[in-house]
PDB file of C-alpha atoms in Angstrom:
ATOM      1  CA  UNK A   6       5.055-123.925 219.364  1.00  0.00           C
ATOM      2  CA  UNK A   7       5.236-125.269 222.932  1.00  0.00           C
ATOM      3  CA  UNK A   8       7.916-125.216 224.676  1.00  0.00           C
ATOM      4  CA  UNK A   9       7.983-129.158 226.133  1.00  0.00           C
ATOM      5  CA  UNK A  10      10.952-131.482 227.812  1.00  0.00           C
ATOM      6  CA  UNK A  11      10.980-135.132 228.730  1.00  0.00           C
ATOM      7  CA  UNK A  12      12.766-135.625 232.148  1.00  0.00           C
ATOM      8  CA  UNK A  13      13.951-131.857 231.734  1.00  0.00           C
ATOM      9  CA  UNK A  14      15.750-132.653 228.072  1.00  0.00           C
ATOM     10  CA  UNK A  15      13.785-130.562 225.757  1.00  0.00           C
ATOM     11  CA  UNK A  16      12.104-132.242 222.820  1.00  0.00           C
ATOM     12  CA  UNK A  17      11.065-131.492 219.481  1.00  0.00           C
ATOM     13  CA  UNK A  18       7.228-131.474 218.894  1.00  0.00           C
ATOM     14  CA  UNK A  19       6.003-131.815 215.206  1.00  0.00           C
ATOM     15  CA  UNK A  20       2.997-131.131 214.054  1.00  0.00           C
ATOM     16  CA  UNK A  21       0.398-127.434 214.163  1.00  0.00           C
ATOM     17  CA  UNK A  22       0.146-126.357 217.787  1.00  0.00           C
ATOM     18  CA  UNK A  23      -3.569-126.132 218.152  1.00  0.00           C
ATOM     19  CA  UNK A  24      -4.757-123.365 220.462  1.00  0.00           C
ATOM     20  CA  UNK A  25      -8.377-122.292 222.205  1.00  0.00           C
ATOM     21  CA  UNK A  26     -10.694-120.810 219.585  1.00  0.00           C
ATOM     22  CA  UNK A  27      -9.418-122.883 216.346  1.00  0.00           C
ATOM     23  CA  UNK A  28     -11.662-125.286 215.110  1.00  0.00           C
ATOM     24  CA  UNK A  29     -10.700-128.836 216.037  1.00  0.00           C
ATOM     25  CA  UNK A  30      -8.398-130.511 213.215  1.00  0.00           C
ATOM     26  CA  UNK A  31      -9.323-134.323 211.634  1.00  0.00           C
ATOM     27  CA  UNK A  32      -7.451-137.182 212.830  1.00  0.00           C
ATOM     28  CA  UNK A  33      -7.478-141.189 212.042  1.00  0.00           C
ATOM     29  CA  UNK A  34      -7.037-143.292 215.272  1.00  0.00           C
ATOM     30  CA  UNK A  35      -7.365-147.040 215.427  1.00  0.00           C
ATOM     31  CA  UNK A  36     -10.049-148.196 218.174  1.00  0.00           C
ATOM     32  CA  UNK A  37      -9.034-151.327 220.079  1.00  0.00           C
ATOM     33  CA  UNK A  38     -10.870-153.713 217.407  1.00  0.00           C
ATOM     34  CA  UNK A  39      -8.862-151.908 215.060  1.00  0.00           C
ATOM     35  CA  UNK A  40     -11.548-149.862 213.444  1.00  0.00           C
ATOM     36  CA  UNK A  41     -10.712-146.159 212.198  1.00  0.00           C
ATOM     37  CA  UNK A  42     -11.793-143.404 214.515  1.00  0.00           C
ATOM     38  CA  UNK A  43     -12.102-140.142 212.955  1.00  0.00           C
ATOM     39  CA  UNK A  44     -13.420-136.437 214.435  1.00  0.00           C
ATOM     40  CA  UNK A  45     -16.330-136.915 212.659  1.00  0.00           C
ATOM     41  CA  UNK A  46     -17.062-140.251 214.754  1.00  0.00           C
ATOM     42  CA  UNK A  47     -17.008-138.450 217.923  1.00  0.00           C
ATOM     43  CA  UNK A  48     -18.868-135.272 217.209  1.00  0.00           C
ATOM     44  CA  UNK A  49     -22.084-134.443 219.181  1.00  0.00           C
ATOM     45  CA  UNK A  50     -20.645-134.383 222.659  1.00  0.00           C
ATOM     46  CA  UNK A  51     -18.331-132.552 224.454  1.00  0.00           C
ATOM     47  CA  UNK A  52     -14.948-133.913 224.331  1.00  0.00           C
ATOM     48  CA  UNK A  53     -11.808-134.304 226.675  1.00  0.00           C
ATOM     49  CA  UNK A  54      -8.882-135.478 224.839  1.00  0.00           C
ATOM     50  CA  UNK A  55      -6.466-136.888 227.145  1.00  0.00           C
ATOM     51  CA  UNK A  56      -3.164-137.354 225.526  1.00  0.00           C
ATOM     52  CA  UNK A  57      -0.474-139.962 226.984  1.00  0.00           C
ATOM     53  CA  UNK A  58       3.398-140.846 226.304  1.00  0.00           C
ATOM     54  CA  UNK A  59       2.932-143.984 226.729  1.00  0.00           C
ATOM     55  CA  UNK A  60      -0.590-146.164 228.902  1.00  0.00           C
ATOM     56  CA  UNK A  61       1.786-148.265 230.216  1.00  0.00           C
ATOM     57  CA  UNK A  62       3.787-145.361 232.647  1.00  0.00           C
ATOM     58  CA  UNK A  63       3.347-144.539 235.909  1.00  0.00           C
ATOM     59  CA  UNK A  64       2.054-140.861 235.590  1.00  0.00           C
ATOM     60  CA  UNK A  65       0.022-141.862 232.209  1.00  0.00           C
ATOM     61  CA  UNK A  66      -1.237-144.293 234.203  1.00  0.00           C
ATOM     62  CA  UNK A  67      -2.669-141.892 236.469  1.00  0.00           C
ATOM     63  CA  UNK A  68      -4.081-139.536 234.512  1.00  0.00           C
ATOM     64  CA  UNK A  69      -6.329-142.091 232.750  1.00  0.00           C
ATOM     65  CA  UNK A  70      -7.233-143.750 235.880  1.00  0.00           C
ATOM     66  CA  UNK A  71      -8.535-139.546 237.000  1.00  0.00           C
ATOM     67  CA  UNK A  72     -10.290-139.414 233.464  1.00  0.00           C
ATOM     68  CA  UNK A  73     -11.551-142.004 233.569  1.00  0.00           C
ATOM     69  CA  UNK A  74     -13.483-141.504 237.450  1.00  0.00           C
ATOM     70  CA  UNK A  75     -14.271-138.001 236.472  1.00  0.00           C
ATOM     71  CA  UNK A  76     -15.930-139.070 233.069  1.00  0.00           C
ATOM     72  CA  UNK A  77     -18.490-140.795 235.446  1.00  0.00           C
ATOM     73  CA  UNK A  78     -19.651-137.713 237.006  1.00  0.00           C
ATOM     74  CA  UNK A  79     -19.897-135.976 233.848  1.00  0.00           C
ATOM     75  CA  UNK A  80     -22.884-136.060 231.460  1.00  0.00           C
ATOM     76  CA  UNK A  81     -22.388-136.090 227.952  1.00  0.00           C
ATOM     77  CA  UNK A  82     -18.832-135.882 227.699  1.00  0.00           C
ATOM     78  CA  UNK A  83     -16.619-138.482 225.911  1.00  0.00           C
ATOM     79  CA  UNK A  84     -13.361-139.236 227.442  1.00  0.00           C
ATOM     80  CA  UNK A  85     -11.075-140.103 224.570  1.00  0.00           C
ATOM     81  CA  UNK A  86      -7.453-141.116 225.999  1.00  0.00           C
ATOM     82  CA  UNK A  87      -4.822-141.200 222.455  1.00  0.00           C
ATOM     83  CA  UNK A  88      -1.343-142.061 222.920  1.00  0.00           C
ATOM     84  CA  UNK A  89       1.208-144.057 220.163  1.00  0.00           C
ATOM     85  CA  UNK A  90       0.484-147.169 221.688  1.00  0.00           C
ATOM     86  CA  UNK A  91      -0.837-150.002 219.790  1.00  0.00           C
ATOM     87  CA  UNK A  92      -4.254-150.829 220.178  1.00  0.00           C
ATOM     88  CA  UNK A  93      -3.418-154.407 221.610  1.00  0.00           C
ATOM     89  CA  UNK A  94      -1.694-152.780 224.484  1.00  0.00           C
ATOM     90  CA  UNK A  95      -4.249-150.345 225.309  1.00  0.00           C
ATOM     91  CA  UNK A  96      -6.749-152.745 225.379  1.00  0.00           C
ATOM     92  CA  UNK A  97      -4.816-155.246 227.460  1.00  0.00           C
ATOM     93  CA  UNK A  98      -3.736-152.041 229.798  1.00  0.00           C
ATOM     94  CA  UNK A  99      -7.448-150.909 229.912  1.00  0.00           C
ATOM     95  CA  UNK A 100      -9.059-154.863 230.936  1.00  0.00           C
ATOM     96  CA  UNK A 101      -6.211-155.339 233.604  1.00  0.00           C
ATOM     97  CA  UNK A 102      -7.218-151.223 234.733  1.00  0.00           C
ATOM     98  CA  UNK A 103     -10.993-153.017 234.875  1.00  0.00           C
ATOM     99  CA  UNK A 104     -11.651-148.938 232.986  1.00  0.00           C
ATOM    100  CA  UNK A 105     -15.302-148.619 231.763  1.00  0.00           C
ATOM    101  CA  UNK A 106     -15.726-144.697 231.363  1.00  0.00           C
ATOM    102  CA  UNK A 107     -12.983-143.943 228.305  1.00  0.00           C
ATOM    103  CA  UNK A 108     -12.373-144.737 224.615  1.00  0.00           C
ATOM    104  CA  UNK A 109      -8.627-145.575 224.547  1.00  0.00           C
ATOM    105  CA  UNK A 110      -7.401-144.496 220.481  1.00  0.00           C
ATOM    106  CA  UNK A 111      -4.074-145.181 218.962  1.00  0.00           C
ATOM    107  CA  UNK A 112      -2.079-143.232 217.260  1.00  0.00           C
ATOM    108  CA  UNK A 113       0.206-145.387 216.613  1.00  0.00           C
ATOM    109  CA  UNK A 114      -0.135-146.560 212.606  1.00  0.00           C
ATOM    110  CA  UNK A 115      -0.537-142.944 210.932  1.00  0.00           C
ATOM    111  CA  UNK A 116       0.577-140.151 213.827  1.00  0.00           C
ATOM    112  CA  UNK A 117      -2.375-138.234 212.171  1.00  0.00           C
ATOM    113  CA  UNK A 118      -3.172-136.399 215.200  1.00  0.00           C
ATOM    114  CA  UNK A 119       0.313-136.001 216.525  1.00  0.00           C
ATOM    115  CA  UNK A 120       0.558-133.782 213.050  1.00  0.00           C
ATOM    116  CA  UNK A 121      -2.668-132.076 213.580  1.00  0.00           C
ATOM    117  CA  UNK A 122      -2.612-131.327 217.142  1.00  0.00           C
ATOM    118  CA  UNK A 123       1.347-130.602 217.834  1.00  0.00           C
ATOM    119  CA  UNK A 124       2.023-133.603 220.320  1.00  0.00           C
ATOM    120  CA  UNK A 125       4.428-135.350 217.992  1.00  0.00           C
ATOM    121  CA  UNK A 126       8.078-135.717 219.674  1.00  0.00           C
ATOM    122  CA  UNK A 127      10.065-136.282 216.895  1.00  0.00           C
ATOM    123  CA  UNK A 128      12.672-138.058 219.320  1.00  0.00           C
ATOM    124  CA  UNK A 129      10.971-140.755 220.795  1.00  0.00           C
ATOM    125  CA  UNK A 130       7.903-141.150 218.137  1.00  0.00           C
ATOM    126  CA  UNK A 131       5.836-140.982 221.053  1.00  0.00           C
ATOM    127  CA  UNK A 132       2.697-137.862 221.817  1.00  0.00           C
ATOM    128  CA  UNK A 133       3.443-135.263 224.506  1.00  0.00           C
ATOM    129  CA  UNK A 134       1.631-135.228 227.649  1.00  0.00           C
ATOM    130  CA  UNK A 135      -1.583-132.876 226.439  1.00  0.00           C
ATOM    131  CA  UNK A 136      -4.882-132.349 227.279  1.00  0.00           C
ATOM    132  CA  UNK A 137      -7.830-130.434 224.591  1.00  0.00           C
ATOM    133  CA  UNK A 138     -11.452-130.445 225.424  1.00  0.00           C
ATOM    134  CA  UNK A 139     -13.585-130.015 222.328  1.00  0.00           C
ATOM    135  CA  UNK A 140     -17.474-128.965 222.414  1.00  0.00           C
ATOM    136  CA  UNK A 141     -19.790-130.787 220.655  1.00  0.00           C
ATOM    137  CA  UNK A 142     -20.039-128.751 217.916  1.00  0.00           C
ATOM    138  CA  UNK A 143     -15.673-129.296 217.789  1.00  0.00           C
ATOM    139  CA  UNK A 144     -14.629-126.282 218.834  1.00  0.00           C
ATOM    140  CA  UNK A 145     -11.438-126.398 221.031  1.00  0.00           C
ATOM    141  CA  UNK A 146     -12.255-124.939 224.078  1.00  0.00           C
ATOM    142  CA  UNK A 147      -9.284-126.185 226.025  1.00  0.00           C
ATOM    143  CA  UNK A 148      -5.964-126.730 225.426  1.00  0.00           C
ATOM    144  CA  UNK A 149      -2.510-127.748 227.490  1.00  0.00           C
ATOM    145  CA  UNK A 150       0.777-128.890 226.645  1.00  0.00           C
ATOM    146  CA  UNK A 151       2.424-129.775 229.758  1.00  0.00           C
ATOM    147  CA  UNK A 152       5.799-128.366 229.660  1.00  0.00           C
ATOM    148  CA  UNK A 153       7.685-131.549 231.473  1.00  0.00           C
ATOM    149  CA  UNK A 154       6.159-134.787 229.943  1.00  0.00           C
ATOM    150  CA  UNK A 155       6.803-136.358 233.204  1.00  0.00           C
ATOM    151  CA  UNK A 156       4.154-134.309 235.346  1.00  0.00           C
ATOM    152  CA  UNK A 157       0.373-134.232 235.450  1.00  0.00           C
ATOM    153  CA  UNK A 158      -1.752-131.935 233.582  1.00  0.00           C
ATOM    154  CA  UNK A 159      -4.052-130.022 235.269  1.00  0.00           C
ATOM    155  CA  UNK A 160      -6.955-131.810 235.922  1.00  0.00           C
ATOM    156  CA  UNK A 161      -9.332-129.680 237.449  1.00  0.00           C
ATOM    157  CA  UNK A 162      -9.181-126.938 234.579  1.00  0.00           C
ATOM    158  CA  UNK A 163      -9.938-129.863 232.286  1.00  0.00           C
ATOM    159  CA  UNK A 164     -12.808-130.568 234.328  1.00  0.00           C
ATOM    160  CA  UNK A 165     -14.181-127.461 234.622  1.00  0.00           C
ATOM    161  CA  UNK A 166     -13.867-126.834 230.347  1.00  0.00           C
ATOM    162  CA  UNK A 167     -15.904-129.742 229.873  1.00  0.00           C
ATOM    163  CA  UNK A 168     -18.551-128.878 232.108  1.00  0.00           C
ATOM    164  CA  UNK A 169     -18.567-125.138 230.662  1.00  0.00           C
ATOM    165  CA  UNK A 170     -18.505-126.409 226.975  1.00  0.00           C
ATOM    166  CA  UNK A 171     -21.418-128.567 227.788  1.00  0.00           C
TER     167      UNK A 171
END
């Protein structure tokens, strides 16, 4: 499992680290209208799965605001941004943001894909910082746990595994 800390204390992550090569694993998300979201749903296009503590934080913040500009530029890739927030707050974060190019998906009711994925922090019942790009056919093609939950992930590599599972 990854080795992960939140402002340098390390955490505990629960849930199946999921690493390049392994087929992508099922999840249940809540949509802002509170509709299900499952894999299945977003199948047919490459995906980048941007995974936040919390929308609301500086550096989460950030790195939806950079997903979400680079998902213009990119044909046929979904931006899907998951964190434990509820769906009210996402969508409330995501009008104020004025964000058109991402789906924003909660994990907040059944931490289905904190399981599935690994991004579970047992302490806070929040998702660590994480990135996965999927192809269309879900395959994971891309996968990072950021070791500190407080720092970026790396962007560009994101980028560029989107554009190569494409």
């Amino acid at each position: 499992m990854a080795h992960v800390t939140f402002k340098e204390n390390r955490i505990t992550l629960i849930g199946n680290e999921v690493k390049t090569g392994n087929k992508a694993p099922d999840f249940t998300l809540l949509a802002n209208d509170l509709s299900e979201v499952t894999l299945a749903d977003t199948t047919g296009k490459v995906r980048i799965i941007s995974v936040v503590p919390s929308i609301d934080t500086g550096v989460c913040d950030a790195q939806t605001r950079r997903f979400n500009e680079e998902a213009a530029k990119l044909e046929n890739v979904d931006v899907l941004t998951v964190s434990a927030d509820l769906p009210f707050a996402q969508s409330r974060w995501c009008a104020a943001a004025g964000l058109e190019n991402i789906k924003t998906l909660s994990d907040h009711r059944d931490f289905s894909f904190a399981q599935n994925y690994g991004v579970g922090i047992e302490e806070l019942r929040l998702l660590a910082r994480s990135v996965f790009v999927l192809d269309s056919k879900d395959n994971v093609t891309y996968v990072e746990y950021v070791s500190e939950a407080t720092n970026h992930p790396n962007y560009d590599a994101a980028i560029e595994a989107a554009k190569a599972a494409n």
